[in-house]
């Protein structure tokens, strides 16, 4: 058994801090081996009853404690805390301590990335730098002075504005920064290193000139242009759509190779995983470019939603994350294709988010109970959180929503707020009652809507009955009805919209579903209509409605909402997959209806639809999305059914794929939607072509595209098609790619990912061998995710192989990562904690693996929380 049992914290136990800190002066004497930190804080008692100041601190060597410039000995060093007794009401606290950045493999606090020093403080990393009131509701002004070797670290950066600098003896230099905006410690940042810099400026709408700087490893300047473009677009967009202007004189982004997540919104000094900064046509795909745009936007938007208004406590994380994801999604949708963005957002909800709801980690978007905060940076808090904001937007409309945002800032700028504060501001500004809506914050799980309809020919009425039900989740047995906006549309047999009305009043297309069961009646419906339900995915729910194949095909052709067209196609795929999973279990061969093929052929050849939308419509749901429709998941059956459908669609539509492939070629590489869309459809076609029975044709086109590609999107599409379809040319292409790119970690991540998701029987063996590949390192989170993460999450057949080898492998990896990088380890374990979703034989093996992990010496809180939840279930 594990040696400790960490205690959970509960949302309802929140109490205001006993002390606060208004100002802090930080002095760093930097070196990778030992850094000395002097923190001089202005402390004020807030609670008259308190007389001991309790500070958080981890892995620190304490040197001294002074109060009002005098040595203070009345303190105790506790595990992960410093208790300072009998302190005055109002005083200057000076703490000196040492840290060892070089030993910091967890990448939390101050650590080394490729020779540079950088920080990651959210959620509780600042306590790895110095003893502090490391909680988001303590807001202080930070002054930071950094001293370091000038050759090794020519650039010394921190939050705010650079106010002074100078040279010292022994090749040392110093820089001082001051951030006038009070902030919690999690937004503190420091970077020291040698970089290339891309500089630019932005003139705000009030004519202030902002200096923009992007810092990257030397030699990478030619990959920074797009990030800068995205940053300026984000700044402009936030002014135009949200009326929000940047507030400091400088905005910096630093790209580092070693980073646990995507990026971090530190005030004025965003630190990014280099994956979300660096791009040029030869190394980055269209998706990479769009990912950069979205993450640059996301972190920039946090300046208001997160930094100017922050979270009172970590249970409120969705206050900043759900809202900021909503803002970045809208940014991407306004700049690019709204439909494509919406569909990709929905795929995350239907894939990973629904999976999380059905797992031992199920939690509301505002969790109630947390052991390790880092475990709650989840798709539920982020993506479902964003869906909740989107539903508010749907209910209020853009104008009222923006009025609510204005009011929110009016009330809470410069403070640490709660989710309830946000909803209250929205309700007050719009005068809409959001009492029931608030349940979305406290109730976990995936709501299901069961819809039935009846048409009455005599009085030309149409009735829609909606039942809602949220199945129990591990964390919460009882569920209550939610306020669900259900956006619908009715069509006559020609595809014309039938206006919604009742007794002479026209009705809004968004229905307020708020009871366990309710019926909506529409009159003047001239004939039995086809109904489009959940337009634009108006709520993060599972929808059940008995659509006929004919209706689905009709909606693919006629729905006015692009998401609905896609969704109809998904439902069609799902019907067929479910039938064929049943056939697999009876050892029968694949059966596909001809009308389904015809419907997809029609979409593929449409000249009206955006090619990017077509590319999404013709792809079956992922194996993980499919799995969410089954009580008991059979990865082999799901893989087989999906694969067979792909083979059928490839061959039955061979001529069409080839024609589309040839008519959708692009020449010069441009990052604009028109070209991205063309490439998307061309590469979807190539994917199907690779699956043709005419193997020669498949190999010829795949090899030709690989050889001729002038951009990574086309290169990786060719390589991916070869691997997915197991073409024999894949070996030579993969070898060639490796030779060309082995020195470039970010590019190699694409290659590792293909190896990891290879449908070949020996995928696991390959993955194991690649652990010693010259481009791989278990110290770099990007490499871990692209090889190991992709294998355990996106190669379900291999990971869940019935011999249990996949589980053994994960246990070995987690054993190694448990102490080295707990955050990354805890993400990798997710597929294992969901054992209840599989057959008994697999369950037993998965459970045994979890039990083995629980005996690890020094099990991290991160893994402990997930394993114990899983085993308790
Ligand atoms: N706020 C950071 C995430 C921090 C994660 C800490 N484990 C990035 C973001 O959401 O913008
Ligand atoms: Zn965020």
Tab-separated table of N, CA, C and O in Angstrom, residues 455-461 525-526:
chain	number	residue	atom	x	y	z
A	455	UNK	N	-47.016	13.749	-35.547
A	455	UNK	CA	-47.648	14.704	-36.443
A	455	UNK	C	-49.122	14.374	-36.538
A	455	UNK	O	-49.501	13.215	-36.724
A	456	UNK	N	-49.942	15.387	-36.391
A	456	UNK	CA	-51.385	15.190	-36.499
A	456	UNK	C	-51.877	15.865	-37.769
A	456	UNK	O	-51.928	17.097	-37.864
A	457	UNK	N	-52.233	15.028	-38.715
A	457	UNK	CA	-52.570	15.556	-40.027
A	457	UNK	C	-53.848	16.389	-39.988
A	457	UNK	O	-53.955	17.412	-40.665
A	458	UNK	N	-54.824	15.946	-39.170
A	458	UNK	CA	-56.126	16.622	-39.147
A	458	UNK	C	-55.985	18.090	-38.766
A	458	UNK	O	-56.467	18.984	-39.460
A	459	UNK	N	-55.285	18.357	-37.629
A	459	UNK	CA	-55.189	19.774	-37.247
A	459	UNK	C	-53.820	20.365	-37.574
A	459	UNK	O	-53.499	21.459	-37.116
A	460	UNK	N	-53.058	19.649	-38.347
A	460	UNK	CA	-51.747	20.148	-38.787
A	460	UNK	C	-50.876	20.615	-37.623
A	460	UNK	O	-50.247	21.669	-37.671
A	461	UNK	N	-50.884	19.806	-36.591
A	461	UNK	CA	-49.983	20.141	-35.470
A	461	UNK	C	-48.860	19.107	-35.387
A	461	UNK	O	-48.999	17.971	-35.837
A	525	UNK	N	-48.426	23.285	-39.386
A	525	UNK	CA	-47.376	22.464	-39.999
A	525	UNK	C	-48.062	21.665	-41.110
A	525	UNK	O	-48.809	20.726	-40.835
A	526	UNK	N	-47.841	22.051	-42.369
A	526	UNK	CA	-48.667	21.539	-43.471
A	526	UNK	C	-48.486	20.047	-43.758
A	526	UNK	O	-49.406	19.408	-44.261
